[in-house]
Amino acid sequence: MLTMEKRAKVINDIRAQLDATFLCEKALAFPTHYYVAVSVLCDLRCLYCPRQFCKYDIDHGLMDFAEFQRVAPLLRYANYAGFLGLGEPFLNPRFFDYLVLGKSQGAFVATSTHGMSLVPEIAEKLVAVCTDEIAVSIDASTRDLFEFLREGADLDQVLRNVRHLNDLKRKYKTNKPVIFIAVAVSRHNVKYMPAIVKLGKELEAARVVFTDLIIVDKKNAGVSVSGTRRFERALRKARELGRRLNIEVLYYYQNPFPWKPPRPPEGAGQGARFGCREAWRAYIIERKGDIKLCCYMDEVFGNCFAQAFSEILNLNNEKIVAFRRTLVEGRPISCCAGCGCLVRVTDAYVSQVLSEAERMIEKAALEASDRNEMKALVQHYHELRAKAFGTPSVA
């Protein structure tokens, strides 16, 4: 049978799966995903980075590890803990203390880098603590374009650093950390998307993830290629090459123009229901402890470093529930309307999510009492589904 810690996590995962139906604005589960801003400092000057245009709006600095320690018990429910921030994580001198703490709580730990910090000493530590995943930002496969987009970086040095990390993984016979390449696409590099996939394969990356460049300064609006035929053609070629090379190629939509109100999603205000996994399952912890549900929102829902632990655990406080209700009732706010994480909730979607919850229960080595409790919860959500969509419930 499961240990008490494993039992708590398995039950929380099933509850999180039920939360993903978005049938109720109140969450059943503790957060399973954490994004921790360990560093809001950077030693590069990337051409289009928000840091260059919002200098006085960004809370520059490093998170205090002693402050973060008090909320570490939350991570025992985590499936993912990303130690990141709008900056370079490795500039935080206590960075590896965060990773070790996350691993000690059983979390999948991940981070990101611009690649210049991935020096041999850092690479050794990443392997030693069994870091699960690291994203390396490489926006171009040629030196001139790379160094134009990422001022202060040296492509040859970044490539040497990644290759050295791979050598260490072979030396210690481990596949961790899994490497993926993160790419912000603009008119400057869109035609090189297939070339970046090829470079990713050479670097032994598991996948290449393309996202839209977020344009902060309106004067740079023409730099975006989001939604254009040019981008779609390049993405199609990149995906075709990825299939041939056996490297995963993903695309995550990000609203390229945060200052431009997006069109409401189809069905908004007309009876449609929406949801967002991040809004039900995730905590973003800013460097001074502020809790957010989304990096595009200014709204703060609490503070991990200032509140009592019991208050931090209240995932259904009035502000959080009110925000989720805007989605459940089909009234997504502006930043949600233009987000790739927004889910249109339909009867078919909910049925699929509930079927997965049932499979999770059958697969889990739960005691009979826990199994019966989880099955009763699933049945309750089948009834909520029937009420929401006017369809028969499942007996």
Short mmCIF file of C-alpha atoms in Angstrom, two decimals:
data_model
loop_
_atom_site.label_atom_id
_atom_site.label_comp_id
_atom_site.label_asym_id
_atom_site.label_seq_id
_atom_site.Cartn_x
_atom_site.Cartn_y
_atom_site.Cartn_z
CA MET A 1 0.00 0.00 0.00
CA LEU A 2 0.98 3.62 -0.31
CA THR A 3 2.91 5.57 2.30
CA MET A 4 1.05 8.48 3.91
CA GLU A 5 2.98 10.94 1.72
CA LYS A 6 2.29 9.01 -1.48
CA ARG A 7 -1.37 8.53 -0.53
CA ALA A 8 -1.81 12.29 0.00
CA LYS A 9 -0.25 13.06 -3.36
CA VAL A 10 -2.22 10.44 -5.30
CA ILE A 11 -5.49 11.67 -3.81
CA ASN A 12 -4.52 15.28 -4.55
CA ASP A 13 -3.74 14.37 -8.17
CA ILE A 14 -7.19 12.80 -8.58
CA ARG A 15 -8.80 15.86 -7.05
CA ALA A 16 -6.76 18.08 -9.41
CA GLN A 17 -8.06 16.06 -12.33
CA LEU A 18 -11.62 16.77 -11.20
CA ASP A 19 -10.75 20.46 -10.87
CA ALA A 20 -9.77 20.34 -14.55
CA THR A 21 -13.43 19.85 -15.46
CA PHE A 22 -13.89 23.53 -14.47
CA LEU A 23 -17.40 22.69 -13.32
CA CYS A 24 -16.86 24.45 -10.01
CA GLU A 25 -14.99 27.63 -9.18
CA LYS A 26 -13.85 26.11 -5.88
CA ALA A 27 -10.77 23.89 -6.09
CA LEU A 28 -10.66 20.44 -4.52
CA ALA A 29 -6.88 20.04 -4.74
CA PHE A 30 -3.84 21.86 -3.45
CA PRO A 31 -1.74 23.37 -6.27
CA THR A 32 0.25 20.85 -8.28
CA HIS A 33 2.32 23.41 -10.19
CA TYR A 34 4.58 26.13 -8.79
CA TYR A 35 6.48 28.82 -10.66
CA VAL A 36 8.97 30.41 -8.28
CA ALA A 37 10.67 33.70 -9.22
CA VAL A 38 14.09 33.02 -7.70
CA SER A 39 15.71 35.71 -9.85
CA VAL A 40 14.50 38.94 -11.40
CA LEU A 41 18.02 39.94 -12.43
CA CYS A 42 19.69 39.35 -15.78
CA ASP A 43 23.12 40.06 -17.22
CA LEU A 44 21.98 40.16 -20.87
CA ARG A 45 20.20 42.89 -22.80
CA CYS A 46 18.01 40.95 -25.20
CA LEU A 47 16.62 43.26 -27.87
CA TYR A 48 12.90 42.78 -27.23
CA CYS A 49 12.88 41.62 -23.61
CA PRO A 50 10.34 43.42 -21.40
CA ARG A 51 13.25 44.28 -19.14
CA GLN A 52 14.41 46.85 -21.69
CA PHE A 53 11.05 48.64 -21.81
CA CYS A 54 9.58 48.28 -18.30
CA LYS A 55 12.64 49.03 -16.21
CA TYR A 56 10.73 50.85 -13.50
CA ASP A 57 7.81 48.44 -13.37
CA ILE A 58 9.91 45.32 -12.77
CA ASP A 59 10.76 44.34 -9.22
CA HIS A 60 14.46 43.66 -9.82
CA GLY A 61 16.26 41.47 -7.35
CA LEU A 62 16.58 37.97 -5.90
CA MET A 63 14.23 35.91 -3.78
CA ASP A 64 15.25 35.34 -0.16
CA PHE A 65 15.69 31.59 0.35
CA ALA A 66 14.96 31.76 4.08
CA GLU A 67 11.56 33.27 3.27
CA PHE A 68 10.80 30.58 0.73
CA GLN A 69 11.62 27.76 3.15
CA ARG A 70 8.50 28.39 5.18
CA VAL A 71 6.26 27.47 2.24
CA ALA A 72 8.27 24.40 1.19
CA PRO A 73 5.67 21.97 2.64
CA LEU A 74 3.34 23.06 -0.17
CA LEU A 75 5.67 21.33 -2.63
CA ARG A 76 4.79 17.87 -1.31
CA TYR A 77 1.75 18.02 -3.58
CA ALA A 78 3.68 19.36 -6.55
CA ASN A 79 3.99 17.63 -9.89
CA TYR A 80 6.08 20.53 -11.17
CA ALA A 81 8.23 23.18 -9.48
CA GLY A 82 9.85 25.64 -11.85
CA PHE A 83 12.56 27.81 -10.29
CA LEU A 84 12.61 30.60 -12.84
CA GLY A 85 11.76 34.32 -12.89
CA LEU A 86 12.00 37.24 -15.31
CA GLY A 87 15.76 36.94 -15.19
CA GLU A 88 18.61 34.43 -15.07
CA PRO A 89 18.00 31.89 -12.25
CA PHE A 90 21.68 31.07 -11.79
CA LEU A 91 22.39 34.64 -10.66
CA ASN A 92 20.79 33.70 -7.36
CA PRO A 93 23.72 32.39 -5.26
CA ARG A 94 21.36 30.05 -3.38
CA PHE A 95 19.76 28.67 -6.53
CA PHE A 96 20.70 25.06 -5.81
CA ASP A 97 19.22 25.30 -2.33
CA TYR A 98 15.85 25.77 -4.03
CA LEU A 99 16.39 22.77 -6.27
CA VAL A 100 17.47 20.52 -3.41
CA LEU A 101 14.49 21.63 -1.33
CA GLY A 102 12.12 20.93 -4.22
CA LYS A 103 13.60 17.47 -4.77
CA SER A 104 13.39 16.68 -1.04
CA GLN A 105 9.63 17.28 -1.24
CA GLY A 106 9.32 14.91 -4.19
CA ALA A 107 8.67 17.56 -6.81
CA PHE A 108 9.68 17.48 -10.47
CA VAL A 109 12.10 20.42 -10.60
CA ALA A 110 12.86 22.54 -13.63
CA THR A 111 14.62 25.75 -14.52
CA SER A 112 15.70 27.87 -17.47
CA THR A 113 18.78 29.72 -18.62
CA HIS A 114 20.08 32.01 -21.32
CA GLY A 115 22.93 29.52 -21.64
CA MET A 116 25.86 31.72 -20.69
CA SER A 117 25.58 30.70 -17.03
CA LEU A 118 25.66 27.01 -17.87
CA VAL A 119 29.37 26.78 -17.06
CA PRO A 120 31.00 23.45 -16.04
CA GLU A 121 30.55 24.03 -12.29
CA ILE A 122 26.82 24.75 -12.73
CA ALA A 123 26.40 21.80 -15.09
CA GLU A 124 28.02 19.45 -12.55
CA LYS A 125 25.59 20.59 -9.85
CA LEU A 126 22.57 20.27 -12.15
CA VAL A 127 23.44 16.63 -12.75
CA ALA A 128 24.39 15.97 -9.13
CA VAL A 129 21.02 17.07 -7.73
CA CYS A 130 19.09 15.21 -10.47
CA THR A 131 17.49 18.33 -11.94
CA ASP A 132 14.62 17.06 -14.05
CA GLU A 133 14.53 19.64 -16.84
CA ILE A 134 16.25 22.75 -18.11
CA ALA A 135 15.17 25.11 -20.88
CA VAL A 136 17.90 26.87 -22.83
CA SER A 137 16.88 29.99 -24.78
CA ILE A 138 18.32 29.85 -28.30
CA ASP A 139 16.53 32.19 -30.69
CA ALA A 140 18.78 31.66 -33.69
CA SER A 141 21.10 29.06 -35.16
CA THR A 142 23.59 31.56 -36.62
CA ARG A 143 26.03 33.63 -34.56
CA ASP A 144 25.20 37.05 -36.01
CA LEU A 145 21.44 36.77 -35.58
CA PHE A 146 21.70 35.11 -32.16
CA GLU A 147 23.96 37.84 -30.81
CA PHE A 148 21.78 40.54 -32.40
CA LEU A 149 18.70 39.24 -30.59
CA ARG A 150 20.49 38.36 -27.34
CA GLU A 151 22.97 41.15 -26.64
CA GLY A 152 25.70 40.03 -24.26
CA ALA A 153 25.48 36.35 -25.20
CA ASP A 154 27.91 34.32 -27.30
CA LEU A 155 26.36 31.52 -29.37
CA ASP A 156 29.55 29.45 -29.52
CA GLN A 157 29.85 29.59 -25.73
CA VAL A 158 26.22 28.61 -25.22
CA LEU A 159 26.64 25.63 -27.55
CA ARG A 160 29.82 24.54 -25.76
CA ASN A 161 28.01 24.75 -22.44
CA VAL A 162 25.09 22.61 -23.60
CA ARG A 163 27.38 20.02 -25.15
CA HIS A 164 29.41 19.85 -21.94
CA LEU A 165 26.20 19.21 -20.00
CA ASN A 166 25.43 16.32 -22.35
CA ASP A 167 28.94 14.94 -21.83
CA LEU A 168 28.35 14.98 -18.07
CA LYS A 169 25.04 13.14 -18.46
CA ARG A 170 26.83 10.41 -20.40
CA LYS A 171 29.66 10.31 -17.85
CA TYR A 172 27.23 9.78 -14.97
CA LYS A 173 24.87 7.57 -17.02
CA THR A 174 21.80 9.73 -16.48
CA ASN A 175 19.19 11.31 -18.73
CA LYS A 176 18.70 14.26 -16.37
CA PRO A 177 18.32 17.11 -16.81
CA VAL A 178 16.24 16.76 -19.95
CA ILE A 179 17.12 19.66 -22.22
CA PHE A 180 14.72 21.63 -24.35
CA ILE A 181 15.27 24.65 -26.53
CA ALA A 182 13.03 27.69 -26.01
CA VAL A 183 12.53 30.04 -28.96
CA ALA A 184 10.68 33.36 -29.14
CA VAL A 185 9.64 33.77 -32.78
CA SER A 186 9.77 37.11 -34.60
CA ARG A 187 10.20 38.34 -38.16
CA HIS A 188 13.95 38.14 -37.59
CA ASN A 189 14.12 34.38 -37.01
CA VAL A 190 10.87 32.93 -38.36
CA LYS A 191 12.47 31.53 -41.51
CA TYR A 192 15.12 29.79 -39.42
CA MET A 193 12.66 27.74 -37.36
CA PRO A 194 13.56 24.45 -39.12
CA ALA A 195 17.27 25.25 -38.69
CA ILE A 196 16.73 25.70 -34.94
CA VAL A 197 15.03 22.28 -34.82
CA LYS A 198 18.08 20.78 -36.52
CA LEU A 199 20.34 22.53 -34.01
CA GLY A 200 18.17 21.20 -31.18
CA LYS A 201 18.70 17.67 -32.45
CA GLU A 202 22.47 18.23 -32.60
CA LEU A 203 22.32 19.45 -28.98
CA GLU A 204 20.44 16.28 -27.94
CA ALA A 205 17.43 18.28 -26.84
CA ALA A 206 14.21 16.37 -26.21
CA ARG A 207 12.12 19.10 -27.79
CA VAL A 208 12.04 22.58 -29.25
CA VAL A 209 9.34 24.92 -27.97
CA PHE A 210 8.34 27.91 -30.07
CA THR A 211 6.40 30.80 -28.55
CA ASP A 212 5.28 34.19 -29.77
CA LEU A 213 7.51 37.14 -29.03
CA ILE A 214 5.67 39.40 -26.59
CA ILE A 215 5.84 42.96 -27.87
CA VAL A 216 5.98 45.49 -25.05
CA ASP A 217 6.78 48.63 -27.05
CA LYS A 218 4.04 49.44 -29.59
CA LYS A 219 6.68 50.76 -31.97
CA ASN A 220 7.89 47.17 -32.42
CA ALA A 221 4.48 45.76 -33.37
CA GLY A 222 5.71 44.94 -36.88
CA VAL A 223 8.28 42.53 -35.45
CA SER A 224 5.58 40.01 -34.56
CA VAL A 225 4.64 37.26 -37.00
CA SER A 226 2.03 35.67 -34.74
CA GLY A 227 -0.89 34.23 -36.68
CA THR A 228 0.60 35.03 -40.09
CA ARG A 229 0.88 32.63 -43.02
CA ARG A 230 4.63 33.11 -42.89
CA PHE A 231 4.72 31.78 -39.35
CA GLU A 232 2.32 28.91 -40.08
CA ARG A 233 4.46 27.76 -43.04
CA ALA A 234 7.65 27.88 -40.98
CA LEU A 235 6.02 26.02 -38.09
CA ARG A 236 4.73 23.33 -40.43
CA LYS A 237 8.22 22.83 -41.87
CA ALA A 238 9.73 22.75 -38.38
CA ARG A 239 7.24 20.10 -37.27
CA GLU A 240 7.86 17.99 -40.37
CA LEU A 241 11.60 18.12 -39.74
CA GLY A 242 11.03 17.30 -36.07
CA ARG A 243 9.15 14.13 -37.05
CA ARG A 244 11.97 13.07 -39.34
CA LEU A 245 14.63 13.78 -36.72
CA ASN A 246 12.58 12.33 -33.85
CA ILE A 247 12.57 15.52 -31.79
CA GLU A 248 9.35 16.96 -30.39
CA VAL A 249 8.34 20.36 -31.73
CA LEU A 250 5.75 22.33 -29.78
CA TYR A 251 4.16 25.74 -30.16
CA TYR A 252 2.62 27.66 -27.24
CA TYR A 253 0.57 30.67 -28.18
CA GLN A 254 1.23 33.85 -26.21
CA ASN A 255 -0.64 37.07 -26.84
CA PRO A 256 2.01 39.12 -28.68
CA PHE A 257 0.35 42.45 -27.94
CA PRO A 258 -0.52 42.67 -24.21
CA TRP A 259 -1.46 46.33 -24.68
CA LYS A 260 -4.04 45.46 -27.35
CA PRO A 261 -7.39 44.08 -26.14
CA PRO A 262 -7.97 40.73 -27.86
CA ARG A 263 -11.27 39.73 -29.38
CA PRO A 264 -13.53 37.85 -26.96
CA PRO A 265 -13.35 34.09 -27.53
CA GLU A 266 -16.21 32.47 -29.41
CA GLY A 267 -19.18 31.94 -27.14
CA ALA A 268 -18.16 34.47 -24.48
CA GLY A 269 -21.28 36.04 -22.97
CA GLN A 270 -23.48 33.58 -24.88
CA GLY A 271 -23.68 30.70 -22.46
CA ALA A 272 -20.26 29.18 -23.15
CA ARG A 273 -18.12 27.98 -20.26
CA PHE A 274 -14.36 28.37 -19.99
CA GLY A 275 -11.53 27.20 -17.79
CA CYS A 276 -7.78 27.44 -17.31
CA ARG A 277 -5.68 24.73 -15.69
CA GLU A 278 -3.26 27.29 -14.30
CA ALA A 279 -6.03 29.18 -12.52
CA TRP A 280 -7.10 26.02 -10.67
CA ARG A 281 -3.81 24.20 -10.18
CA ALA A 282 -0.91 26.68 -10.07
CA TYR A 283 0.73 29.24 -7.84
CA ILE A 284 3.15 31.79 -9.23
CA ILE A 285 5.28 32.97 -6.32
CA GLU A 286 6.92 36.30 -7.05
CA ARG A 287 10.29 37.11 -5.54
CA LYS A 288 8.77 38.93 -2.53
CA GLY A 289 6.17 36.23 -1.96
CA ASP A 290 3.17 37.63 -3.84
CA ILE A 291 0.91 34.87 -5.15
CA LYS A 292 -0.46 35.16 -8.66
CA LEU A 293 -2.40 32.72 -10.82
CA CYS A 294 -1.06 34.05 -14.10
CA CYS A 295 2.01 36.00 -15.20
CA TYR A 296 -0.16 38.22 -17.41
CA MET A 297 -2.32 39.40 -14.50
CA ASP A 298 -1.42 42.18 -12.10
CA GLU A 299 -3.88 40.81 -9.53
CA VAL A 300 -2.27 39.49 -6.33
CA PHE A 301 -4.14 36.76 -4.45
CA GLY A 302 -2.03 36.56 -1.30
CA ASN A 303 1.55 36.58 -0.05
CA CYS A 304 3.47 33.45 0.92
CA PHE A 305 5.98 35.36 3.03
CA ALA A 306 3.55 37.58 4.94
CA GLN A 307 0.48 35.43 5.59
CA ALA A 308 -0.11 32.63 8.05
CA PHE A 309 0.39 29.19 6.52
CA SER A 310 -3.30 28.37 6.89
CA GLU A 311 -4.16 31.45 4.81
CA ILE A 312 -1.70 30.44 2.09
CA LEU A 313 -3.41 27.05 1.88
CA ASN A 314 -6.82 28.66 1.32
CA LEU A 315 -7.12 28.13 -2.41
CA ASN A 316 -10.74 29.20 -2.31
CA ASN A 317 -10.47 32.65 -0.82
CA GLU A 318 -12.93 35.22 -2.08
CA LYS A 319 -10.61 36.81 -4.66
CA ILE A 320 -9.53 33.52 -6.22
CA VAL A 321 -13.07 32.15 -6.42
CA ALA A 322 -14.34 35.41 -7.93
CA PHE A 323 -11.70 35.27 -10.64
CA ARG A 324 -12.42 31.64 -11.50
CA ARG A 325 -16.12 32.45 -11.64
CA THR A 326 -15.50 34.84 -14.54
CA LEU A 327 -14.33 31.82 -16.55
CA VAL A 328 -16.99 29.36 -15.36
CA GLU A 329 -19.69 31.89 -16.21
CA GLY A 330 -18.23 32.61 -19.64
CA ARG A 331 -16.91 36.11 -18.88
CA PRO A 332 -13.12 35.81 -19.36
CA ILE A 333 -11.19 38.98 -18.58
CA SER A 334 -9.10 40.59 -21.31
CA CYS A 335 -5.80 38.81 -20.68
CA CYS A 336 -7.61 35.44 -20.52
CA ALA A 337 -9.46 36.06 -23.77
CA GLY A 338 -6.22 36.24 -25.72
CA CYS A 339 -4.41 33.39 -23.95
CA GLY A 340 -3.50 29.98 -25.34
CA CYS A 341 -4.26 28.39 -21.94
CA LEU A 342 -7.96 29.24 -22.15
CA VAL A 343 -10.10 26.10 -22.46
CA ARG A 344 -13.59 26.01 -23.97
CA VAL A 345 -15.48 23.68 -21.64
CA THR A 346 -17.90 21.38 -23.44
CA ASP A 347 -19.76 18.22 -22.49
CA ALA A 348 -17.32 16.14 -24.54
CA TYR A 349 -14.33 17.80 -22.88
CA VAL A 350 -15.68 17.19 -19.37
CA SER A 351 -16.53 13.56 -20.17
CA GLN A 352 -12.95 12.96 -21.28
CA VAL A 353 -11.53 14.55 -18.11
CA LEU A 354 -13.83 12.46 -15.90
CA SER A 355 -12.93 9.27 -17.75
CA GLU A 356 -9.26 9.99 -17.03
CA ALA A 357 -10.09 10.55 -13.34
CA GLU A 358 -11.76 7.14 -13.27
CA ARG A 359 -8.69 5.53 -14.85
CA MET A 360 -6.48 7.23 -12.26
CA ILE A 361 -8.58 5.76 -9.44
CA GLU A 362 -8.44 2.25 -10.89
CA LYS A 363 -4.70 2.46 -11.41
CA ALA A 364 -3.89 3.82 -7.93
CA ALA A 365 -3.08 1.42 -5.07
CA LEU A 366 -5.62 3.03 -2.76
CA GLU A 367 -7.29 1.52 0.25
CA ALA A 368 -10.97 0.68 -0.19
CA SER A 369 -12.16 3.66 1.84
CA ASP A 370 -10.07 6.11 -0.22
CA ARG A 371 -11.15 4.47 -3.47
CA ASN A 372 -14.82 4.71 -2.54
CA GLU A 373 -14.42 8.35 -1.51
CA MET A 374 -12.80 9.23 -4.84
CA LYS A 375 -15.45 7.34 -6.80
CA ALA A 376 -18.14 9.26 -4.94
CA LEU A 377 -16.43 12.53 -5.87
CA VAL A 378 -16.33 11.51 -9.53
CA GLN A 379 -20.01 10.64 -9.40
CA HIS A 380 -20.72 14.07 -7.93
CA TYR A 381 -18.89 15.69 -10.83
CA HIS A 382 -20.86 13.58 -13.31
CA GLU A 383 -23.96 15.09 -11.71
CA LEU A 384 -22.51 18.59 -12.04
CA ARG A 385 -21.78 17.83 -15.69
CA ALA A 386 -25.37 16.70 -16.27
CA LYS A 387 -26.65 19.87 -14.66
CA ALA A 388 -24.30 22.12 -16.64
CA PHE A 389 -24.97 20.60 -20.05
CA GLY A 390 -28.42 19.02 -19.66
CA THR A 391 -27.09 15.55 -20.38
CA PRO A 392 -27.77 12.27 -18.53
CA SER A 393 -25.61 11.58 -15.50
CA VAL A 394 -23.57 8.38 -15.21
CA ALA A 395 -24.85 5.97 -12.60
#
